[in-house]
PDB file of C-alpha atoms and ligand atoms in Angstrom:
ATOM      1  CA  UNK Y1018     -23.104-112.406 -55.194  1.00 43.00           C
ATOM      2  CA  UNK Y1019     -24.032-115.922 -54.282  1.00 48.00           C
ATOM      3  CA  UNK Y1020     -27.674-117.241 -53.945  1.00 49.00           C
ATOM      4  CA  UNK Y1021     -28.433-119.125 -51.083  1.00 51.00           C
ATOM      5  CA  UNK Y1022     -29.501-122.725 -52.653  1.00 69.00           C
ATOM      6  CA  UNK Y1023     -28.118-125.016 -50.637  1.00 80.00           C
ATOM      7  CA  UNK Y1024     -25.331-127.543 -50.092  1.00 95.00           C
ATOM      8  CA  UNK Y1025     -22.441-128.379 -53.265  1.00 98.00           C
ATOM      9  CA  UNK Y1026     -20.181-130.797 -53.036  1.00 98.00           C
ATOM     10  CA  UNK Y1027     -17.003-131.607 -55.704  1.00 98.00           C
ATOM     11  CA  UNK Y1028     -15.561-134.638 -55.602  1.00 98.00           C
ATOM     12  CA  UNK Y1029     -12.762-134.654 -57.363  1.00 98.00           C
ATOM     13  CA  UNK Y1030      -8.883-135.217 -57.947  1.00 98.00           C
ATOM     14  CA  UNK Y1031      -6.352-131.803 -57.948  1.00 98.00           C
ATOM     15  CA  UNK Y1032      -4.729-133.236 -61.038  1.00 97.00           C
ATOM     16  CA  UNK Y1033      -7.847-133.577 -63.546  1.00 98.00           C
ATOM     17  CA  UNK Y1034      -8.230-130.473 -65.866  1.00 98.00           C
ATOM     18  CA  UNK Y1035     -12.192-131.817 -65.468  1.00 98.00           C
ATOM     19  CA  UNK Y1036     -12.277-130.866 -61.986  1.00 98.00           C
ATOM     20  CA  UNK Y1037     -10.536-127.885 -62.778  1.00 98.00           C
ATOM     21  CA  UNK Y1038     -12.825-126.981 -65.159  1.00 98.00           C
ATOM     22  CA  UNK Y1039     -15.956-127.407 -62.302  1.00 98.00           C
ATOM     23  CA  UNK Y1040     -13.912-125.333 -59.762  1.00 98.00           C
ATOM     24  CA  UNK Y1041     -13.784-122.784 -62.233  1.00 98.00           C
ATOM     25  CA  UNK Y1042     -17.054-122.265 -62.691  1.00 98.00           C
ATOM     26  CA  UNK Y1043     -17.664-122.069 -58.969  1.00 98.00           C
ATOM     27  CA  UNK Y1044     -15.178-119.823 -58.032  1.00 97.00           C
ATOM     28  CA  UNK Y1045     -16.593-117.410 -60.753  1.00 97.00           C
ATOM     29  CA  UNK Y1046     -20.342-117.549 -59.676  1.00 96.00           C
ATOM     30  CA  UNK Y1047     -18.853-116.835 -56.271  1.00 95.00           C
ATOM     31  CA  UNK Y1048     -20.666-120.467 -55.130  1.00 96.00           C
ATOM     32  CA  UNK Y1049     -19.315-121.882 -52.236  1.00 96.00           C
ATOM     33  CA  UNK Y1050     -18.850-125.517 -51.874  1.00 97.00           C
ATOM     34  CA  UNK Y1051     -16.858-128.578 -50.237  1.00 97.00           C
ATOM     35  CA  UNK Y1052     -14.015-130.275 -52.009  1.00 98.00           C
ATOM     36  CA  UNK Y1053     -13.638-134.078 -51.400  1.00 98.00           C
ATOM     37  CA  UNK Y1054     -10.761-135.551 -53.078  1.00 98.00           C
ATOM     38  CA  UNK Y1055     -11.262-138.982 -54.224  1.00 98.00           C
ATOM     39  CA  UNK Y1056      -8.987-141.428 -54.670  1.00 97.00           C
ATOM     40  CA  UNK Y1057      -9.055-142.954 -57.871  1.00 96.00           C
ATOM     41  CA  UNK Y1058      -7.052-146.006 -57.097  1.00 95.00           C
ATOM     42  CA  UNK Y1059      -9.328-147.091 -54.987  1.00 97.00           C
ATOM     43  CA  UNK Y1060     -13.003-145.566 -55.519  1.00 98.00           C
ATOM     44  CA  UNK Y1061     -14.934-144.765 -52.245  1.00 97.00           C
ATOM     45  CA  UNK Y1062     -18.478-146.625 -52.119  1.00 98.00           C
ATOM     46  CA  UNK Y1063     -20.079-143.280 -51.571  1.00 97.00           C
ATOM     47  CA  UNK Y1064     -18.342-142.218 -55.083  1.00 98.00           C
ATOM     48  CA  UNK Y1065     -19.555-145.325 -56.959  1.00 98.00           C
ATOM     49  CA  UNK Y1066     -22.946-144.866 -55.792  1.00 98.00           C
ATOM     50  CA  UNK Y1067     -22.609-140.930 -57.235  1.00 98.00           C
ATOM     51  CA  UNK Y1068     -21.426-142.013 -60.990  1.00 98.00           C
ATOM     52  CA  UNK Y1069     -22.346-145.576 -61.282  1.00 98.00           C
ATOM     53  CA  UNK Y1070     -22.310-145.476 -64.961  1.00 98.00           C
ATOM     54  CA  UNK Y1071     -19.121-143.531 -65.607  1.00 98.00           C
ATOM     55  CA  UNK Y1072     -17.467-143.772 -62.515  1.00 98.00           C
ATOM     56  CA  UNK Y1073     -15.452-140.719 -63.068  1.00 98.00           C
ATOM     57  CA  UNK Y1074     -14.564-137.366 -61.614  1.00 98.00           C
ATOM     58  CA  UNK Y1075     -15.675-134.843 -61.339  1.00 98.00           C
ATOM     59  CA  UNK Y1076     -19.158-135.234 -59.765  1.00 98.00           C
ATOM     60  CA  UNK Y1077     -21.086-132.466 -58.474  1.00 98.00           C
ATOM     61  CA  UNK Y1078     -23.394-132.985 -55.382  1.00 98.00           C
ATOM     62  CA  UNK Y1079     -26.384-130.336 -54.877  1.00 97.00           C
ATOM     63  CA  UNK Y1080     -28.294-130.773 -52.104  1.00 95.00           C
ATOM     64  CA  UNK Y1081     -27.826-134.046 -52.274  1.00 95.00           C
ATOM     65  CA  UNK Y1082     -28.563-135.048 -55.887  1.00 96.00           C
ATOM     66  CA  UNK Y1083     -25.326-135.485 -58.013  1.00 98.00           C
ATOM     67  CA  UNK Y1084     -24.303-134.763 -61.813  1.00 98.00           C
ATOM     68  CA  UNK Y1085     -21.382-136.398 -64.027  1.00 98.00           C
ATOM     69  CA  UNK Y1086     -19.680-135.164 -66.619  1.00 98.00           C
ATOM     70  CA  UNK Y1087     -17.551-131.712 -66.141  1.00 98.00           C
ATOM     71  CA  UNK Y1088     -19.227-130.174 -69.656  1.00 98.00           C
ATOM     72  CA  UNK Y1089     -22.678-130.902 -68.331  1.00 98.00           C
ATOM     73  CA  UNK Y1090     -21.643-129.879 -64.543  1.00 98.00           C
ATOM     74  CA  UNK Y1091     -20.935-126.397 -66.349  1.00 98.00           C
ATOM     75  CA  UNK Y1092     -23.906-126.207 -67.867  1.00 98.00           C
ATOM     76  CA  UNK Y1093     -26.248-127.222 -64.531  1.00 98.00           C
ATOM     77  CA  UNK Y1094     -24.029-124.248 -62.642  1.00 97.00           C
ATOM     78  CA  UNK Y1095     -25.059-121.915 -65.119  1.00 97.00           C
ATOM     79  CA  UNK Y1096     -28.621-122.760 -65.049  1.00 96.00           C
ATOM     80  CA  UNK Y1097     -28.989-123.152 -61.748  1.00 95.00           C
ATOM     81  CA  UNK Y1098     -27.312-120.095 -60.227  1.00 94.00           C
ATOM     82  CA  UNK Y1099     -28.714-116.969 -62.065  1.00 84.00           C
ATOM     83  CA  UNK Y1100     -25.893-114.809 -60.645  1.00 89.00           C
ATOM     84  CA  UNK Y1101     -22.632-113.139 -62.856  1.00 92.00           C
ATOM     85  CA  UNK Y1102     -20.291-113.165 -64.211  1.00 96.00           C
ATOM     86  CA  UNK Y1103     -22.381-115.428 -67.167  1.00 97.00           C
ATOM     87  CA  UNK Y1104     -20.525-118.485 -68.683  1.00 97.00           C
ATOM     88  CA  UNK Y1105     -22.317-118.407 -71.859  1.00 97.00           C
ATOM     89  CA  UNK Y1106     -24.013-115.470 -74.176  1.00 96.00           C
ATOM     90  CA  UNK Y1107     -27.779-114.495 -74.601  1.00 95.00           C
ATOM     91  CA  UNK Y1108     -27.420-115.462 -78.701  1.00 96.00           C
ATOM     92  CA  UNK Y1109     -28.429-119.047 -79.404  1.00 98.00           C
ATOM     93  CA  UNK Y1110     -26.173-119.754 -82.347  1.00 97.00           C
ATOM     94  CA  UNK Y1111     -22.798-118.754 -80.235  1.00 97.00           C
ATOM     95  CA  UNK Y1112     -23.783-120.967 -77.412  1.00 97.00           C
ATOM     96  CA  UNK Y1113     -24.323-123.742 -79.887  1.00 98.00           C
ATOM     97  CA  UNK Y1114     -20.896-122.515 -81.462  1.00 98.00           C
ATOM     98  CA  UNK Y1115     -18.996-122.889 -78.387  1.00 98.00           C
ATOM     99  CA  UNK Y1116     -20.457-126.032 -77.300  1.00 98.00           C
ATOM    100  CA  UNK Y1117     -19.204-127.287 -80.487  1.00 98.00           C
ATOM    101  CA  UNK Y1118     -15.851-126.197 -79.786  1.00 98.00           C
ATOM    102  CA  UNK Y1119     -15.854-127.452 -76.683  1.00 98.00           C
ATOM    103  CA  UNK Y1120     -16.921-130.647 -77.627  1.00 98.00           C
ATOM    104  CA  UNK Y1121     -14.252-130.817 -80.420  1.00 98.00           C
ATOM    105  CA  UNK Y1122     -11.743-130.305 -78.029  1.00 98.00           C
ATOM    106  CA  UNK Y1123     -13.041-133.098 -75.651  1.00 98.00           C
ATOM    107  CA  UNK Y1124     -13.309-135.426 -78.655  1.00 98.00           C
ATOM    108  CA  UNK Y1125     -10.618-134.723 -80.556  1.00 98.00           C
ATOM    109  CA  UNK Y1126      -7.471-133.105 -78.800  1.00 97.00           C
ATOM    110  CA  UNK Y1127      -7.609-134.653 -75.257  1.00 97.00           C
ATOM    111  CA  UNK Y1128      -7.711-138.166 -77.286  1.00 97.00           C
ATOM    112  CA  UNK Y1129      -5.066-136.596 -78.964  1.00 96.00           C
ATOM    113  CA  UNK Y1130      -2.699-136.375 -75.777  1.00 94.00           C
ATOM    114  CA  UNK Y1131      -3.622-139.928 -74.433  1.00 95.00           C
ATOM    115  CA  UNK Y1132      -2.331-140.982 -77.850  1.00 96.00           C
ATOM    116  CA  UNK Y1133       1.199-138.648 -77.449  1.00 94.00           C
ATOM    117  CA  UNK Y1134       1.719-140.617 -74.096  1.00 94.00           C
ATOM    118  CA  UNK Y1135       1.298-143.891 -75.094  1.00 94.00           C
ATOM    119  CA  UNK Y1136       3.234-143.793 -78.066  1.00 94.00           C
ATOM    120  CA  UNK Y1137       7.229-144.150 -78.547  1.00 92.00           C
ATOM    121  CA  UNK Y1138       9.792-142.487 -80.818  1.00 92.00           C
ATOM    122  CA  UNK Y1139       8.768-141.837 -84.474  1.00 95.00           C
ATOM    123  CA  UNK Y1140       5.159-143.224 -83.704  1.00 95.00           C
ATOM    124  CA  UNK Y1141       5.027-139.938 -80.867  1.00 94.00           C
ATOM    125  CA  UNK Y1142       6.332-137.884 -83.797  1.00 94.00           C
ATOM    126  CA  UNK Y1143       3.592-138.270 -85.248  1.00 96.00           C
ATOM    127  CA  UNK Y1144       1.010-138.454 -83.107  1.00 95.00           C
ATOM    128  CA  UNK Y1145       3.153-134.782 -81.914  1.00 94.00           C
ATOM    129  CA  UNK Y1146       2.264-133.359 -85.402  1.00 95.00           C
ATOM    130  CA  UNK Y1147      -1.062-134.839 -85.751  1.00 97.00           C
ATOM    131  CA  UNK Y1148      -1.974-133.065 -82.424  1.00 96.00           C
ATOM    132  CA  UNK Y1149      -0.752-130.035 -84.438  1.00 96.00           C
ATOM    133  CA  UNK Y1150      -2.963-130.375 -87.066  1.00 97.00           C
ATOM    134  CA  UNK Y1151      -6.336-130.973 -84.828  1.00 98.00           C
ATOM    135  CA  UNK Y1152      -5.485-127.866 -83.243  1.00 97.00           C
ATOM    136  CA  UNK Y1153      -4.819-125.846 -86.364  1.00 97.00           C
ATOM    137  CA  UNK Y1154      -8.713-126.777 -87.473  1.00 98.00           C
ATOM    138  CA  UNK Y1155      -9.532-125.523 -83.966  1.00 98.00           C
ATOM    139  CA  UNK Y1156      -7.736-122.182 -84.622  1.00 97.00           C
ATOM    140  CA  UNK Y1157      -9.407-121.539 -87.962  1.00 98.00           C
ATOM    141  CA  UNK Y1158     -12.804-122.941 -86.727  1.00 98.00           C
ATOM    142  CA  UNK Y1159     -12.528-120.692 -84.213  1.00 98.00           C
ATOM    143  CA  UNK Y1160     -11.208-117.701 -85.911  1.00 97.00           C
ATOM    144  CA  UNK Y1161     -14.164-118.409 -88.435  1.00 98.00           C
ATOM    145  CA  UNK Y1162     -17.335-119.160 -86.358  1.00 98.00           C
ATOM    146  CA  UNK Y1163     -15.940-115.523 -84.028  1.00 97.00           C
ATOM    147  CA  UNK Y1164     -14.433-113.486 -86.203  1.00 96.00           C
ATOM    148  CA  UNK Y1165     -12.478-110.343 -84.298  1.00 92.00           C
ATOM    149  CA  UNK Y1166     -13.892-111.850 -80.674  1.00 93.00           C
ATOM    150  CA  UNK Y1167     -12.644-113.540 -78.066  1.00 94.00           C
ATOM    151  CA  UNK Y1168     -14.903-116.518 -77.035  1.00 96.00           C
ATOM    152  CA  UNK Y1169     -12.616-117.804 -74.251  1.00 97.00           C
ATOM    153  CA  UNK Y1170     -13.820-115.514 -72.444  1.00 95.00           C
ATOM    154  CA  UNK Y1171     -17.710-113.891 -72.165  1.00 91.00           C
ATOM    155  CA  UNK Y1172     -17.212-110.493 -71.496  1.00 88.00           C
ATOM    156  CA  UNK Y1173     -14.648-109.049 -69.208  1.00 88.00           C
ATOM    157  CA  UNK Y1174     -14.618-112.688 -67.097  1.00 93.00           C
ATOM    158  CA  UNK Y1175     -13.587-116.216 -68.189  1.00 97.00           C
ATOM    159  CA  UNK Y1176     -16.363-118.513 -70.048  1.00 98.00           C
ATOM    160  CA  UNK Y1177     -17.307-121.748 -71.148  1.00 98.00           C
ATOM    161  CA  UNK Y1178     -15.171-122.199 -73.737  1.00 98.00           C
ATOM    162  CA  UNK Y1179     -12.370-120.540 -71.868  1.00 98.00           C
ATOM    163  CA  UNK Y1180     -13.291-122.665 -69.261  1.00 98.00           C
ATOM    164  CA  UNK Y1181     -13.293-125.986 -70.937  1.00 98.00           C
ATOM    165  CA  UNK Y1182     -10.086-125.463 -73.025  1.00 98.00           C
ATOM    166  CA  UNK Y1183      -7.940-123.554 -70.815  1.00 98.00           C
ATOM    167  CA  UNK Y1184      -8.195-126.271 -67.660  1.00 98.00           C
ATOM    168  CA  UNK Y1185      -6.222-128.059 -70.173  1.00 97.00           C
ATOM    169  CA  UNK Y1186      -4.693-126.058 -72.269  1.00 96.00           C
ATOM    170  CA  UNK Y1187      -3.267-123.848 -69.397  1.00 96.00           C
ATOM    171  CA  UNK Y1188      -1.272-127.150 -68.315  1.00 96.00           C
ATOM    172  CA  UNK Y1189       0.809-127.323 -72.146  1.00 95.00           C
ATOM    173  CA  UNK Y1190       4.332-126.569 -69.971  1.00 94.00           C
ATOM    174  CA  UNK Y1191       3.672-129.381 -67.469  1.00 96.00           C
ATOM    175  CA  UNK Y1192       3.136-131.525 -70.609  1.00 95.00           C
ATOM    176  CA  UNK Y1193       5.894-130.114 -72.807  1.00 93.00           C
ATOM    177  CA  UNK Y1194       8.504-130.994 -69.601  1.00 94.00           C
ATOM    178  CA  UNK Y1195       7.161-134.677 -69.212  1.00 94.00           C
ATOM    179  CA  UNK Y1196       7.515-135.215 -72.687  1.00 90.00           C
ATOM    180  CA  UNK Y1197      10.872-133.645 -73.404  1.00 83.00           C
ATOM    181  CA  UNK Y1198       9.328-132.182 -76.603  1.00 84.00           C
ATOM    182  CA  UNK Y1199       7.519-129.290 -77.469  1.00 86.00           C
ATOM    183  CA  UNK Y1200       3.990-130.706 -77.987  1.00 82.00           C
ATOM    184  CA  UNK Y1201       1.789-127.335 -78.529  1.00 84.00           C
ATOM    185  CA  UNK Y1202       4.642-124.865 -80.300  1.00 84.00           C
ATOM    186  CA  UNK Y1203       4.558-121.767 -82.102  1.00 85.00           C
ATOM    187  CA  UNK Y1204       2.994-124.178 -84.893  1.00 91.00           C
ATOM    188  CA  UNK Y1205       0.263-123.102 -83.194  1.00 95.00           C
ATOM    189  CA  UNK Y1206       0.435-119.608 -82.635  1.00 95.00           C
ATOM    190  CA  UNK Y1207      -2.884-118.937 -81.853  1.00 95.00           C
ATOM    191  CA  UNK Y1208      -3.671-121.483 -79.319  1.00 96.00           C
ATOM    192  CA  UNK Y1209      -0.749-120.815 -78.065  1.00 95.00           C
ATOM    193  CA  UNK Y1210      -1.626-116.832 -77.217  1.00 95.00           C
ATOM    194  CA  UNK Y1211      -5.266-117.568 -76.092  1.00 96.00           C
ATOM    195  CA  UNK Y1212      -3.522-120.426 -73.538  1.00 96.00           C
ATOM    196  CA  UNK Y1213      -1.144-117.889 -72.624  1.00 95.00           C
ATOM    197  CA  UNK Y1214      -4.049-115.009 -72.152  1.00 95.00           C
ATOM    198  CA  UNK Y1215      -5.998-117.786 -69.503  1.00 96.00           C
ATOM    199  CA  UNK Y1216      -2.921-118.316 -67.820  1.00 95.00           C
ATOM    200  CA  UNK Y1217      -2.794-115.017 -66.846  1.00 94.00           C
ATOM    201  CA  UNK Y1218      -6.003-115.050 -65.251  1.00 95.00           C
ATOM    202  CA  UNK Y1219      -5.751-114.585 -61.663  1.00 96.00           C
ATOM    203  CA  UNK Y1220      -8.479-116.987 -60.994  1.00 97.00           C
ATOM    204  CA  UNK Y1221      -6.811-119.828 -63.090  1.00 97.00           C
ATOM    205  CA  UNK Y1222      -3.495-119.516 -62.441  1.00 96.00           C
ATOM    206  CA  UNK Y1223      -4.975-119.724 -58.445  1.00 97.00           C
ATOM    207  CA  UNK Y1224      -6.581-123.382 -59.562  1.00 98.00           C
ATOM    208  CA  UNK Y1225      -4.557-124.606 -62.050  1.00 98.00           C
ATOM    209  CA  UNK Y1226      -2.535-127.347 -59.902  1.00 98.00           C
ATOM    210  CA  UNK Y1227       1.104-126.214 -59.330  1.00 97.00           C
ATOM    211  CA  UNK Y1228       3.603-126.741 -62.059  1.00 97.00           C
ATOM    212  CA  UNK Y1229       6.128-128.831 -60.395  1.00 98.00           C
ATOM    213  CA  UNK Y1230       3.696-131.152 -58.873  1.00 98.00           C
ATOM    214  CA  UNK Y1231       1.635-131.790 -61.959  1.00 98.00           C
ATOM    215  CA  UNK Y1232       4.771-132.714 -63.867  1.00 97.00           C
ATOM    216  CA  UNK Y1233       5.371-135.223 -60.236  1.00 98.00           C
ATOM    217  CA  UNK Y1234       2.264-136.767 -61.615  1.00 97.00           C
ATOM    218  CA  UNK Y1235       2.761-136.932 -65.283  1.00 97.00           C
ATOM    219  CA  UNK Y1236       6.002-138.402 -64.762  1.00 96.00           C
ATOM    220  CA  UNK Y1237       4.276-141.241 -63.143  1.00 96.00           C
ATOM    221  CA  UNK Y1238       0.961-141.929 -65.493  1.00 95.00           C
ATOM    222  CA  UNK Y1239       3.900-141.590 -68.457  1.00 95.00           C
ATOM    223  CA  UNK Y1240       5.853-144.930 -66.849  1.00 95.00           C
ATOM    224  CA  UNK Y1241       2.267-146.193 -66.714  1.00 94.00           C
ATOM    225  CA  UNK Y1242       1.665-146.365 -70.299  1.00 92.00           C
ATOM    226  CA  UNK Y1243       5.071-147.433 -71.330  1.00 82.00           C
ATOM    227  CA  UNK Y1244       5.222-150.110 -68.496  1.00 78.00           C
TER     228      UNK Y1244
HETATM  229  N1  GSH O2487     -15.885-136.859 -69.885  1.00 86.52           N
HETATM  230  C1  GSH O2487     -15.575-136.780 -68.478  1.00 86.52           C
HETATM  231  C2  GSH O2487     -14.125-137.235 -68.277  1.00 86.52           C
HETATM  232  C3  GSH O2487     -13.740-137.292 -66.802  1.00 86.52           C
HETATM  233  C4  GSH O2487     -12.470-138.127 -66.598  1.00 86.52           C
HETATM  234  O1  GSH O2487     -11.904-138.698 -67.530  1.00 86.52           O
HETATM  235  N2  GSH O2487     -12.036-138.189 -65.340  1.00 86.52           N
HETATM  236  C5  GSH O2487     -10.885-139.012 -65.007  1.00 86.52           C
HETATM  237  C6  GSH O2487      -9.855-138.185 -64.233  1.00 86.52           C
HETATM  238  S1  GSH O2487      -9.081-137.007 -65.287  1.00 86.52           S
HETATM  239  C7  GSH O2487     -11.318-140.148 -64.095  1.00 86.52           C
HETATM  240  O2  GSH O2487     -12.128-139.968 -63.213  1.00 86.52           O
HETATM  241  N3  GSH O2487     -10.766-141.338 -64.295  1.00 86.52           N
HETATM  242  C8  GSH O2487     -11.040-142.454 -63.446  1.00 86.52           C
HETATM  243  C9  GSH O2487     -11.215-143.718 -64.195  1.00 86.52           C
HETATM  244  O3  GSH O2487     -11.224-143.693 -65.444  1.00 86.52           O
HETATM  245  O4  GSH O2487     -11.330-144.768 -63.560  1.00 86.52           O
HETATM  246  C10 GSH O2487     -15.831-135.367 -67.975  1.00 86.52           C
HETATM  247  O5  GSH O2487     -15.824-134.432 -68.780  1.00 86.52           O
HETATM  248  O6  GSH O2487     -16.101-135.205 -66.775  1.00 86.52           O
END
């Protein structure tokens, strides 16, 4: 049920697993909003003036006061809307657990793809298999820090960490066709299921942007980096 406090506005771009990532979180806690799509080419004044020090999407508006960074956006949604589903746990040490993860991913594997598509040949190879390898440690951390749970999701509904890997993850056959390689494979077996469980979600496969149009726009920031 959604409380009554006020005005939210997402500026954003459809293809950004980011913005995915804050419409998410919305949709869950049932919070309506406005979506303005910004144009990154060519960065509206009003934007600027919302993220002058990143000057990124996504950036959340509340009643008129905005906040950067999706990770942190997730965090302000949760605080500030005391309605369920929850994103995160009661227990301390799991929250801190799967902002770690989350942040791992951020740090480590998105890097990790920016790498992939700026690379050629055997140096893609590599990166390919190195990408492999950061997402191994993120199966056993994972398998370690919740042993027998499922932290992608907090309860019966999607949360944070769900939320923050699989507006990413969720995309790995958009990438895979781009690329004309098999970047996340059975290698990775368990990524691969708990990608496979979020994409089966209702709610993302509803804001996940569509397949063929997502590889439309891959296609075109791959020429970019080979140009
Ligand atoms: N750490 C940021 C990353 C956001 C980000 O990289 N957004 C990209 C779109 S996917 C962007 O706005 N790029 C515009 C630019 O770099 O000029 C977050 O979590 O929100």
């Amino acid at each position: 049920m959604e409380e009554k406090k006020g005005e939210v506005v997402l500026f954003g771009t459809w293809a950004s697993p980011y913005c995915t990532r804050v419409e998410l979180a919305l949709k869950l806690k049932g919070i309506s909003y406005e979506y303005v799509e910004e144009d990154l080419t060519n960065k509206s004044e009003l934007f600027l003036s919302l993220n002058p020090v990143h000057k990124k999407v996504p950036v959340l508006v509340h009643n008129g006061k905005s906040i950067a960074e999706s990770l942190i956006i997730l965090e302000y949604i949760e605080e500030g809307w005391n309605t369920t589903p929850k994103l995160l746990p009661e227990d301390p040490y799991q929250r801190a657990k799967l902002r770690f993860w989350a942040n791992y991913y951020d740090q480590k594997i998105v890097p990790s793809f920016y790498i992939i598509f700026g690379s050629k040949d055997k140096e893609r190879e590599k990166a390919i298999e190195d990408l492999s390898q950061l997402l191994k440690v993120l199966e056993e951390g994972i398998e370690k820090d919740f042993p027998g749970q499922n932290p992608f999701f907090n309860g019966e509904s999607l949360g944070y960490l769900g939320i923050a890997i699989g507006s990413n993850g969720c995309n790995y056959k958009a990438v895979n066709e781009v690329m004309y390689a098999v970047l996340i494979s059975e290698k990775n077996p368990k990524f691969l299921s708990w990608v496979n469980a979020m994409k089966n979600c209702p709610l993302v496969e509803e804001t996940l942007p569509p397949h063929d149009k997502l590889v439309a726009r891959l296609r075109v920031y791959l020429a970019s980096t080979q140009a």
